[in-house]
């Protein structure tokens, strides 16, 4: 069914399940819908006039499909690579973003993002990613999954960090193009280029030979974002382009998100497959660099390292079949710190770093997460309250009037105890701030 909607501004908007439209057409519709509403509480819209004047007092928005992006936020909160006064690239003993405030969003209800492209849902994924950005730019959120009306008390953001490789691979260009259409000057930083630059930085000499393994989601791998970005980054630095082998993980991000007991099984399967693919490629050099190409994976970096070590020393019929394929010293590339540095440079370039205004009480950082709409009893849910896989991956883009998931404050009750443990142990700066969230 198709139907049309007139708004007060006489903007003609078409909404409805328009299967025949291409992902690009659906995107165009979302972009004009987002800025064309006269109803401030309408879903997937925001007020572009809030950005007429650049506002360095706004917080910085960071988003991922779940808790993985918190690994990027941790790096942003901890990094000290610049002098905060002179902006020189030199540590000054103070965190680079010490005066900034952050709004974090994890679109957990719709994850894993990495599995949409393989199901032919690339257009839907692109739409989810742009909707995440719209949420960060706007003031609208829901107090709870069953609230009767949305609240309009959230602060807009002055910069957006896409702390998700899959969202960067499929949505970075869409968000930048949308901002241009909206005439909103907000810098957007993704993680993939930072990861590629990280690889280039590990190559010490111009002709140094490296074999790089990229562990990412299936979607990130099929986009070829990393092989392309690594070739561009090393090429630009005048270095030999390394061999790149990719492994797309179907289950690991979700297993980490839900703290499932099969995390180790997932890691083992993915590492074995990565090394097998490397073997089949006929490469003569051992894998010596691993890109953590999904922001969830730094949470299990130790386990990934152990699995690589176990496989390297694995014995079968008196020989070690993988010894020559895995280097004894593996270099891990986590794009997070380089992303944080790029954020600093972009804020400085746009004159958006927060001015020191001690008379103003700093507002706390805020964390949001998506949950299924609790007021809709028709939604197909699993026993644990999550959307069924069948429902999640058969939705169509272009349904702008539907809001089947809601962005609500991320209370500790909304995360599994094991995830909270993981955050507490591995992401101390994030934990400090998350622990202050009201229950
Ligand atoms: N954390 C996301 C990334 O970096 C992926 C998780 C997902 O598949 O949703 O790609």
Coordinates of C-alpha atoms and ligand atoms in Angstrom, one line a residue:
X1 CA 0.0 0.0 0.0
X2 CA 1.2 3.5 -0.8
X3 CA -0.2 6.7 0.7
X4 CA 0.7 10.4 0.7
X5 CA 1.1 12.9 3.5
X6 CA 0.8 16.6 3.3
X7 CA 2.6 18.7 5.9
X8 CA 1.9 22.3 6.8
X9 CA 4.9 23.4 4.8
X10 CA 3.3 22.0 1.7
X11 CA 6.1 19.5 1.4
X12 CA 4.8 16.4 -0.4
X13 CA 6.1 13.3 1.2
X14 CA 5.4 9.8 0.1
X15 CA 5.7 7.1 2.7
X16 CA 4.9 3.4 2.4
X17 CA 6.5 0.1 1.5
X18 CA 7.7 1.0 -1.9
X19 CA 9.5 -2.1 -2.9
X20 CA 10.3 -1.0 -6.5
X21 CA 12.4 2.0 -5.3
X22 CA 16.1 1.7 -5.3
X23 CA 18.0 2.2 -2.0
X24 CA 19.1 5.6 -3.4
X25 CA 15.5 6.7 -3.9
X26 CA 14.5 5.5 -0.5
X27 CA 17.5 7.5 1.0
X28 CA 16.5 10.6 -0.9
X29 CA 13.0 10.3 0.6
X30 CA 14.3 9.9 4.2
X31 CA 16.6 12.8 3.8
X32 CA 13.9 15.2 2.7
X33 CA 11.4 13.8 5.3
X34 CA 13.9 14.3 8.1
X35 CA 14.1 18.0 7.7
X36 CA 10.7 18.7 6.3
X37 CA 8.4 18.1 9.3
X38 CA 6.6 20.8 11.1
X39 CA 5.9 18.5 14.0
X40 CA 8.9 18.6 16.4
X41 CA 7.9 15.2 17.9
X42 CA 7.7 13.3 14.5
X43 CA 9.9 10.3 14.3
X44 CA 13.1 10.4 12.2
X45 CA 13.1 14.2 11.9
X46 CA 15.1 17.0 13.5
X47 CA 15.1 20.8 13.4
X48 CA 17.9 22.0 11.1
X49 CA 17.6 25.6 12.4
X50 CA 19.4 24.5 15.6
X51 CA 22.5 24.4 13.5
X52 CA 22.3 27.8 11.9
X53 CA 25.1 28.9 14.2
X54 CA 27.9 26.5 15.1
X55 CA 27.5 25.6 18.7
X56 CA 30.7 24.4 20.4
X57 CA 28.7 23.8 23.7
X58 CA 26.8 20.9 22.1
X59 CA 28.1 17.4 23.0
X60 CA 29.7 15.0 20.6
X61 CA 27.6 12.1 19.3
X62 CA 29.1 8.6 19.0
X63 CA 27.1 5.7 17.7
X64 CA 27.3 2.0 17.0
X65 CA 24.9 -0.9 16.5
X66 CA 25.4 -1.8 20.2
X67 CA 28.0 -1.7 22.9
X68 CA 31.0 -2.1 20.5
X69 CA 31.3 1.6 19.9
X70 CA 32.0 2.1 23.6
X71 CA 35.6 0.8 22.8
X72 CA 35.9 3.9 20.5
X73 CA 34.4 6.2 23.2
X74 CA 36.9 4.7 25.7
X75 CA 39.8 5.7 23.4
X76 CA 38.3 9.2 22.9
X77 CA 37.9 9.7 26.7
X78 CA 41.5 8.5 27.4
X79 CA 43.6 9.8 24.6
X80 CA 46.2 12.4 25.1
X81 CA 47.9 13.1 21.8
X82 CA 47.6 16.9 21.6
X83 CA 48.4 19.9 23.6
X84 CA 45.0 21.2 24.5
X85 CA 46.1 24.9 24.5
X86 CA 48.4 25.1 21.5
X87 CA 46.8 22.2 19.5
X88 CA 50.3 20.9 18.8
X89 CA 50.4 17.1 18.3
X90 CA 52.1 16.5 21.6
X91 CA 50.8 15.0 24.8
X92 CA 50.3 17.6 27.6
X93 CA 49.2 15.3 30.5
X94 CA 45.6 16.2 30.0
X95 CA 43.0 14.1 28.1
X96 CA 42.4 15.7 24.7
X97 CA 38.6 15.9 25.2
X98 CA 38.6 16.7 28.9
X99 CA 36.0 19.5 28.6
X100 CA 33.8 17.8 26.1
X101 CA 30.5 16.0 26.8
X102 CA 29.3 12.9 24.8
X103 CA 26.0 11.4 23.7
X104 CA 26.4 7.7 23.0
X105 CA 23.9 5.6 21.0
X106 CA 23.8 1.9 20.6
X107 CA 21.2 0.6 18.1
X108 CA 21.0 -2.7 19.8
X109 CA 17.4 -3.6 18.8
X110 CA 18.4 -3.6 15.2
X111 CA 21.8 -5.2 15.4
X112 CA 23.8 -7.1 14.0
X113 CA 24.2 -4.5 11.3
X114 CA 26.8 -6.7 9.6
X115 CA 24.3 -9.3 8.6
X116 CA 21.9 -7.0 6.6
X117 CA 23.9 -6.8 3.3
X118 CA 24.1 -10.6 2.8
X119 CA 20.3 -10.7 3.1
X120 CA 19.9 -8.1 0.4
X121 CA 19.0 -5.4 2.9
X122 CA 21.7 -3.0 2.2
X123 CA 19.2 -0.2 1.6
X124 CA 17.5 -0.9 5.0
X125 CA 20.9 -0.8 6.7
X126 CA 21.8 2.5 5.1
X127 CA 18.5 3.9 6.4
X128 CA 19.1 2.6 9.9
X129 CA 22.5 4.4 9.9
X130 CA 21.1 7.7 8.7
X131 CA 18.3 7.4 11.3
X132 CA 21.0 7.0 14.0
X133 CA 22.6 10.3 12.8
X134 CA 19.1 12.0 12.8
X135 CA 18.6 10.9 16.4
X136 CA 21.9 12.4 17.5
X137 CA 21.2 15.6 15.6
X138 CA 17.8 16.0 17.1
X139 CA 16.3 16.5 20.6
X140 CA 13.8 13.7 20.5
X141 CA 14.1 10.5 22.6
X142 CA 11.7 8.1 24.5
X143 CA 11.8 8.0 28.3
X144 CA 10.9 4.3 28.1
X145 CA 9.8 1.6 25.7
X146 CA 6.2 2.1 26.7
X147 CA 6.1 5.9 27.1
X148 CA 3.0 7.6 25.6
X149 CA 4.9 10.4 23.9
X150 CA 8.5 11.2 23.0
X151 CA 10.5 13.7 25.0
X152 CA 12.2 16.6 23.4
X153 CA 14.9 17.3 26.0
X154 CA 18.0 15.7 24.4
X155 CA 20.8 18.0 23.3
X156 CA 21.7 18.0 19.6
X157 CA 25.3 17.1 18.8
X158 CA 28.1 19.2 17.2
X159 CA 30.0 16.3 15.6
X160 CA 29.3 12.6 14.9
X161 CA 31.6 9.7 15.3
X162 CA 30.4 6.5 13.5
X163 CA 32.0 4.1 16.0
X164 CA 31.0 1.1 13.8
X165 CA 32.8 -0.3 10.8
X166 CA 29.7 -1.6 9.1
X167 CA 27.9 1.7 9.5
X168 CA 30.9 3.5 8.3
X169 CA 31.3 1.2 5.2
X170 CA 27.6 1.5 4.3
X171 CA 26.5 4.9 5.7
X172 CA 29.3 7.4 6.0
X173 CA 28.8 8.9 2.6
X174 CA 25.0 9.0 3.0
X175 CA 25.3 10.9 6.3
X176 CA 27.8 13.4 4.7
X177 CA 25.5 13.9 1.7
X178 CA 22.5 14.3 3.9
X179 CA 24.2 16.9 6.0
X180 CA 25.0 18.8 2.8
X181 CA 21.4 18.7 1.7
X182 CA 20.3 19.9 5.1
X183 CA 23.0 22.6 5.0
X184 CA 24.1 21.4 8.5
X185 CA 27.8 21.8 9.1
X186 CA 28.6 18.9 11.5
X187 CA 31.8 16.9 11.0
X188 CA 31.4 13.1 10.6
X189 CA 34.2 10.8 11.4
X190 CA 34.2 7.0 10.5
X191 CA 36.5 4.3 11.8
X192 CA 37.6 2.5 8.6
X193 CA 40.0 5.1 7.3
X194 CA 41.5 5.3 10.7
X195 CA 42.0 1.5 10.8
X196 CA 43.7 1.6 7.4
X197 CA 46.0 4.4 8.5
X198 CA 46.8 2.3 11.6
X199 CA 47.9 -0.6 9.2
X200 CA 50.0 1.8 7.2
X201 CA 51.7 3.1 10.4
X202 CA 52.7 -0.5 11.4
X203 CA 54.7 -0.8 8.2
X204 CA 58.0 0.6 9.2
X205 CA 59.9 0.5 5.9
X206 CA 58.8 1.4 2.4
X207 CA 59.1 -2.1 1.1
X208 CA 58.3 -3.9 4.3
X209 CA 56.2 -7.0 3.5
X210 CA 53.1 -7.5 5.7
X211 CA 50.2 -9.9 5.6
X212 CA 47.2 -8.3 7.2
X213 CA 44.2 -10.2 8.5
X214 CA 40.9 -8.1 8.7
X215 CA 38.4 -9.5 11.2
X216 CA 35.1 -7.7 10.7
X217 CA 31.4 -8.3 10.1
X218 CA 30.3 -10.1 6.9
X219 CA 28.9 -6.8 5.7
X220 CA 32.1 -4.8 6.2
X221 CA 34.1 -7.6 4.4
X222 CA 31.7 -7.7 1.5
X223 CA 31.9 -3.9 1.1
X224 CA 35.7 -4.3 0.5
X225 CA 36.0 -1.1 2.5
X226 CA 39.2 -2.3 4.3
X227 CA 41.2 -3.7 1.4
X228 CA 40.4 -0.5 -0.6
X229 CA 41.3 1.9 2.3
X230 CA 44.5 -0.1 3.2
X231 CA 45.6 0.1 -0.4
X232 CA 44.9 3.8 -0.5
X233 CA 46.5 4.6 2.8
X234 CA 49.7 2.6 2.3
X235 CA 49.9 3.7 -1.3
X236 CA 49.7 7.4 -0.2
X237 CA 52.5 6.8 2.3
X238 CA 54.6 5.4 -0.5
X239 CA 54.7 2.0 1.1
X240 CA 54.2 -1.4 -0.5
X241 CA 50.5 -2.4 -0.3
X242 CA 50.2 -5.4 2.0
X243 CA 48.4 -8.7 1.3
X244 CA 45.0 -8.5 2.9
X245 CA 42.9 -11.4 3.9
X246 CA 39.4 -10.9 5.3
X247 CA 37.2 -12.9 7.6
X248 CA 33.6 -11.9 8.0
X249 CA 32.1 -13.0 11.3
X250 CA 28.4 -13.9 11.3
X251 CA 28.0 -14.4 15.0
X252 CA 30.8 -12.8 17.1
X253 CA 29.5 -9.2 17.5
X254 CA 26.1 -10.5 18.6
X255 CA 27.7 -13.1 20.9
X256 CA 29.7 -10.3 22.6
X257 CA 26.6 -8.0 22.7
X258 CA 24.5 -10.7 24.4
X259 CA 27.4 -12.1 26.4
X260 CA 26.6 -15.5 25.0
X261 CA 28.5 -18.5 26.2
X262 CA 29.7 -19.3 22.7
X263 CA 32.0 -16.4 22.3
X264 CA 35.1 -18.7 22.4
X265 CA 33.6 -21.0 19.8
X266 CA 32.9 -18.1 17.5
X267 CA 36.5 -16.8 17.8
X268 CA 37.9 -20.2 17.2
X269 CA 35.8 -20.7 14.1
X270 CA 36.6 -17.3 12.7
X271 CA 40.3 -17.5 13.3
X272 CA 40.6 -20.9 11.8
X273 CA 38.7 -19.7 8.7
X274 CA 40.9 -16.6 8.4
X275 CA 44.1 -18.6 8.5
X276 CA 42.6 -21.3 6.1
X277 CA 41.7 -18.5 3.6
X278 CA 45.3 -17.1 4.0
X279 CA 46.7 -20.6 3.3
X280 CA 44.5 -21.1 0.2
X281 CA 45.7 -17.7 -1.1
X282 CA 49.1 -19.3 -1.5
X283 CA 50.7 -16.5 0.4
X284 CA 54.3 -17.1 1.4
X285 CA 54.3 -14.7 4.4
X286 CA 52.9 -15.2 7.8
X287 CA 49.9 -13.1 9.0
X288 CA 51.5 -10.5 11.3
X289 CA 48.9 -7.8 11.6
X290 CA 45.3 -8.2 12.6
X291 CA 42.8 -5.4 12.1
X292 CA 40.0 -5.4 14.7
X293 CA 37.6 -4.3 12.0
X294 CA 34.5 -4.5 14.2
X295 CA 34.3 -2.2 17.2
X296 CA 33.0 -5.1 19.3
X297 CA 36.2 -7.1 18.8
X298 CA 38.7 -5.1 21.0
X299 CA 36.6 -6.3 23.9
X300 CA 37.9 -9.8 23.1
X301 CA 41.3 -9.0 21.8
X302 CA 43.1 -11.2 24.4
X303 CA 41.0 -14.1 23.4
X304 CA 41.7 -13.5 19.7
X305 CA 45.4 -13.4 20.5
X306 CA 45.3 -16.6 22.5
X307 CA 43.4 -18.4 19.7
X308 CA 46.0 -17.3 17.1
X309 CA 48.8 -18.6 19.4
X310 CA 47.0 -21.9 20.0
X311 CA 46.5 -22.4 16.3
X312 CA 50.2 -21.5 15.5
X313 CA 51.4 -24.2 17.9
X314 CA 48.7 -26.7 17.1
X315 CA 50.3 -30.1 16.3
X316 CA 48.9 -32.8 14.0
X317 CA 50.8 -36.0 13.1
X318 CA 54.0 -34.6 14.5
X319 CA 53.9 -31.3 12.5
X320 CA 52.5 -27.8 13.0
X321 CA 50.5 -27.1 9.9
X322 CA 49.8 -23.4 10.8
X323 CA 53.2 -22.4 12.2
X324 CA 54.4 -20.7 9.0
X325 CA 51.1 -18.9 8.4
X326 CA 50.9 -17.0 11.7
X327 CA 53.7 -14.8 13.0
X328 CA 54.9 -15.3 16.5
X329 CA 54.4 -11.5 17.2
X330 CA 51.0 -10.3 16.0
X331 CA 50.4 -6.6 15.8
X332 CA 46.8 -5.6 16.5
X333 CA 45.3 -2.6 14.9
X334 CA 42.4 -1.0 16.7
X335 CA 41.1 2.0 14.8
X336 CA 39.8 3.7 18.0
X337 CA 42.8 5.9 18.9
X338 CA 43.4 7.1 15.4
X339 CA 39.6 7.9 15.2
X340 CA 39.9 9.9 18.4
X341 CA 42.9 11.9 16.9
X342 CA 40.9 12.6 13.8
X343 CA 38.0 13.8 15.9
X344 CA 40.3 16.3 17.7
X345 CA 41.7 17.6 14.4
X346 CA 38.2 18.0 12.9
X347 CA 36.8 19.8 16.0
X348 CA 39.8 22.2 15.9
X349 CA 39.4 22.7 12.1
X350 CA 35.7 23.6 12.5
X351 CA 36.4 25.7 15.6
X352 CA 34.1 23.4 17.6
X353 CA 36.3 22.6 20.6
X354 CA 34.5 23.4 23.8
X355 CA 35.4 26.8 25.2
X356 CA 36.4 26.8 28.8
X357 CA 33.3 28.2 30.6
X358 CA 33.7 27.3 34.2
X359 CA 30.6 29.2 35.3
X360 CA 28.5 26.6 33.5
X361 CA 28.0 23.4 35.3
X362 CA 29.0 20.6 33.0
X363 CA 26.1 18.4 31.9
X364 CA 26.7 14.7 32.3
X365 CA 27.4 12.4 29.3
X366 CA 24.4 10.5 28.1
X367 CA 23.9 7.0 26.9
X368 CA 21.0 5.7 24.7
X369 CA 20.1 2.3 23.4
X370 CA 17.3 1.1 21.1
X371 CA 14.6 -1.3 22.3
X372 CA 11.5 -2.7 20.5
X373 CA 8.5 -0.4 20.9
X374 CA 6.9 -1.7 24.0
X375 CA 3.5 -0.2 23.2
X376 CA 3.2 -2.3 20.0
X377 CA 1.8 -5.7 21.0
X378 CA 2.0 -6.9 17.4
X379 CA 5.8 -6.9 17.1
X380 CA 7.2 -10.4 16.8
X381 CA 9.5 -10.9 19.7
X382 CA 11.8 -13.6 21.0
X383 CA 11.2 -14.9 24.6
X384 CA 14.0 -12.5 25.7
X385 CA 12.1 -9.5 24.3
X386 CA 14.3 -8.9 21.3
X387 CA 12.9 -8.6 17.7
X388 CA 12.9 -12.0 15.9
X389 CA 15.6 -12.4 13.2
X390 CA 12.9 -13.1 10.6
X391 CA 11.2 -9.8 11.4
X392 CA 14.4 -7.8 11.6
X393 CA 15.8 -8.8 8.3
X394 CA 12.6 -8.7 6.2
X395 CA 11.8 -5.0 6.8
X396 CA 11.7 -2.6 4.0
X397 CA 13.2 0.9 3.7
X398 CA 10.9 3.8 3.1
X399 CA 8.5 3.1 6.0
X400 CA 9.1 6.5 7.5
X401 CA 5.9 6.6 9.6
X402 CA 6.9 3.4 11.4
X403 CA 8.9 3.5 14.5
X404 CA 9.2 -0.1 15.6
X405 CA 12.2 0.5 17.9
X406 CA 12.7 3.4 20.3
X407 CA 15.8 5.2 21.5
X408 CA 15.7 5.2 25.3
X409 CA 18.2 6.0 28.0
X410 CA 20.7 3.2 28.5
X411 CA 20.1 2.1 32.1
X412 CA 22.3 -0.6 33.5
X413 CA 19.2 -2.9 33.7
X414 CA 19.0 -2.9 29.9
X415 CA 22.4 -4.5 29.5
X416 CA 23.2 -8.1 30.4
X417 CA 25.3 -8.5 33.6
X418 CA 28.2 -10.0 31.7
X419 CA 28.3 -7.0 29.3
X420 CA 28.4 -4.7 32.3
X421 CA 31.3 -6.7 33.6
X422 CA 33.1 -6.5 30.4
X423 CA 32.7 -2.7 30.2
X424 CA 33.7 -2.4 33.9
X425 CA 36.9 -4.4 33.4
X426 CA 38.0 -3.3 29.9
X427 CA 36.5 0.2 29.5
X428 CA 37.2 2.0 32.8
X429 CA 36.5 5.6 31.5
X430 CA 33.2 4.6 30.0
X431 CA 32.3 2.7 33.1
X432 CA 32.8 5.7 35.3
X433 CA 30.3 7.7 33.2
X434 CA 27.9 4.8 32.6
X435 CA 27.8 4.1 36.3
X436 CA 26.5 7.7 36.8
X437 CA 23.4 7.1 34.6
X438 CA 20.1 7.1 36.5
X439 CA 18.6 3.7 36.9
Ligands
LIG1 N1 30.3 -2.9 15.9 C1 29.9 -3.1 14.5 C2 31.1 -2.8 13.6 O1 32.1 -2.2 13.9 C3 29.3 -4.3 14.1 C4 28.3 -5.1 14.9 C5 27.1 -5.5 14.1 O2 27.2 -6.4 13.2 O3 26.1 -4.9 14.4 O4 31.0 -3.2 12.4

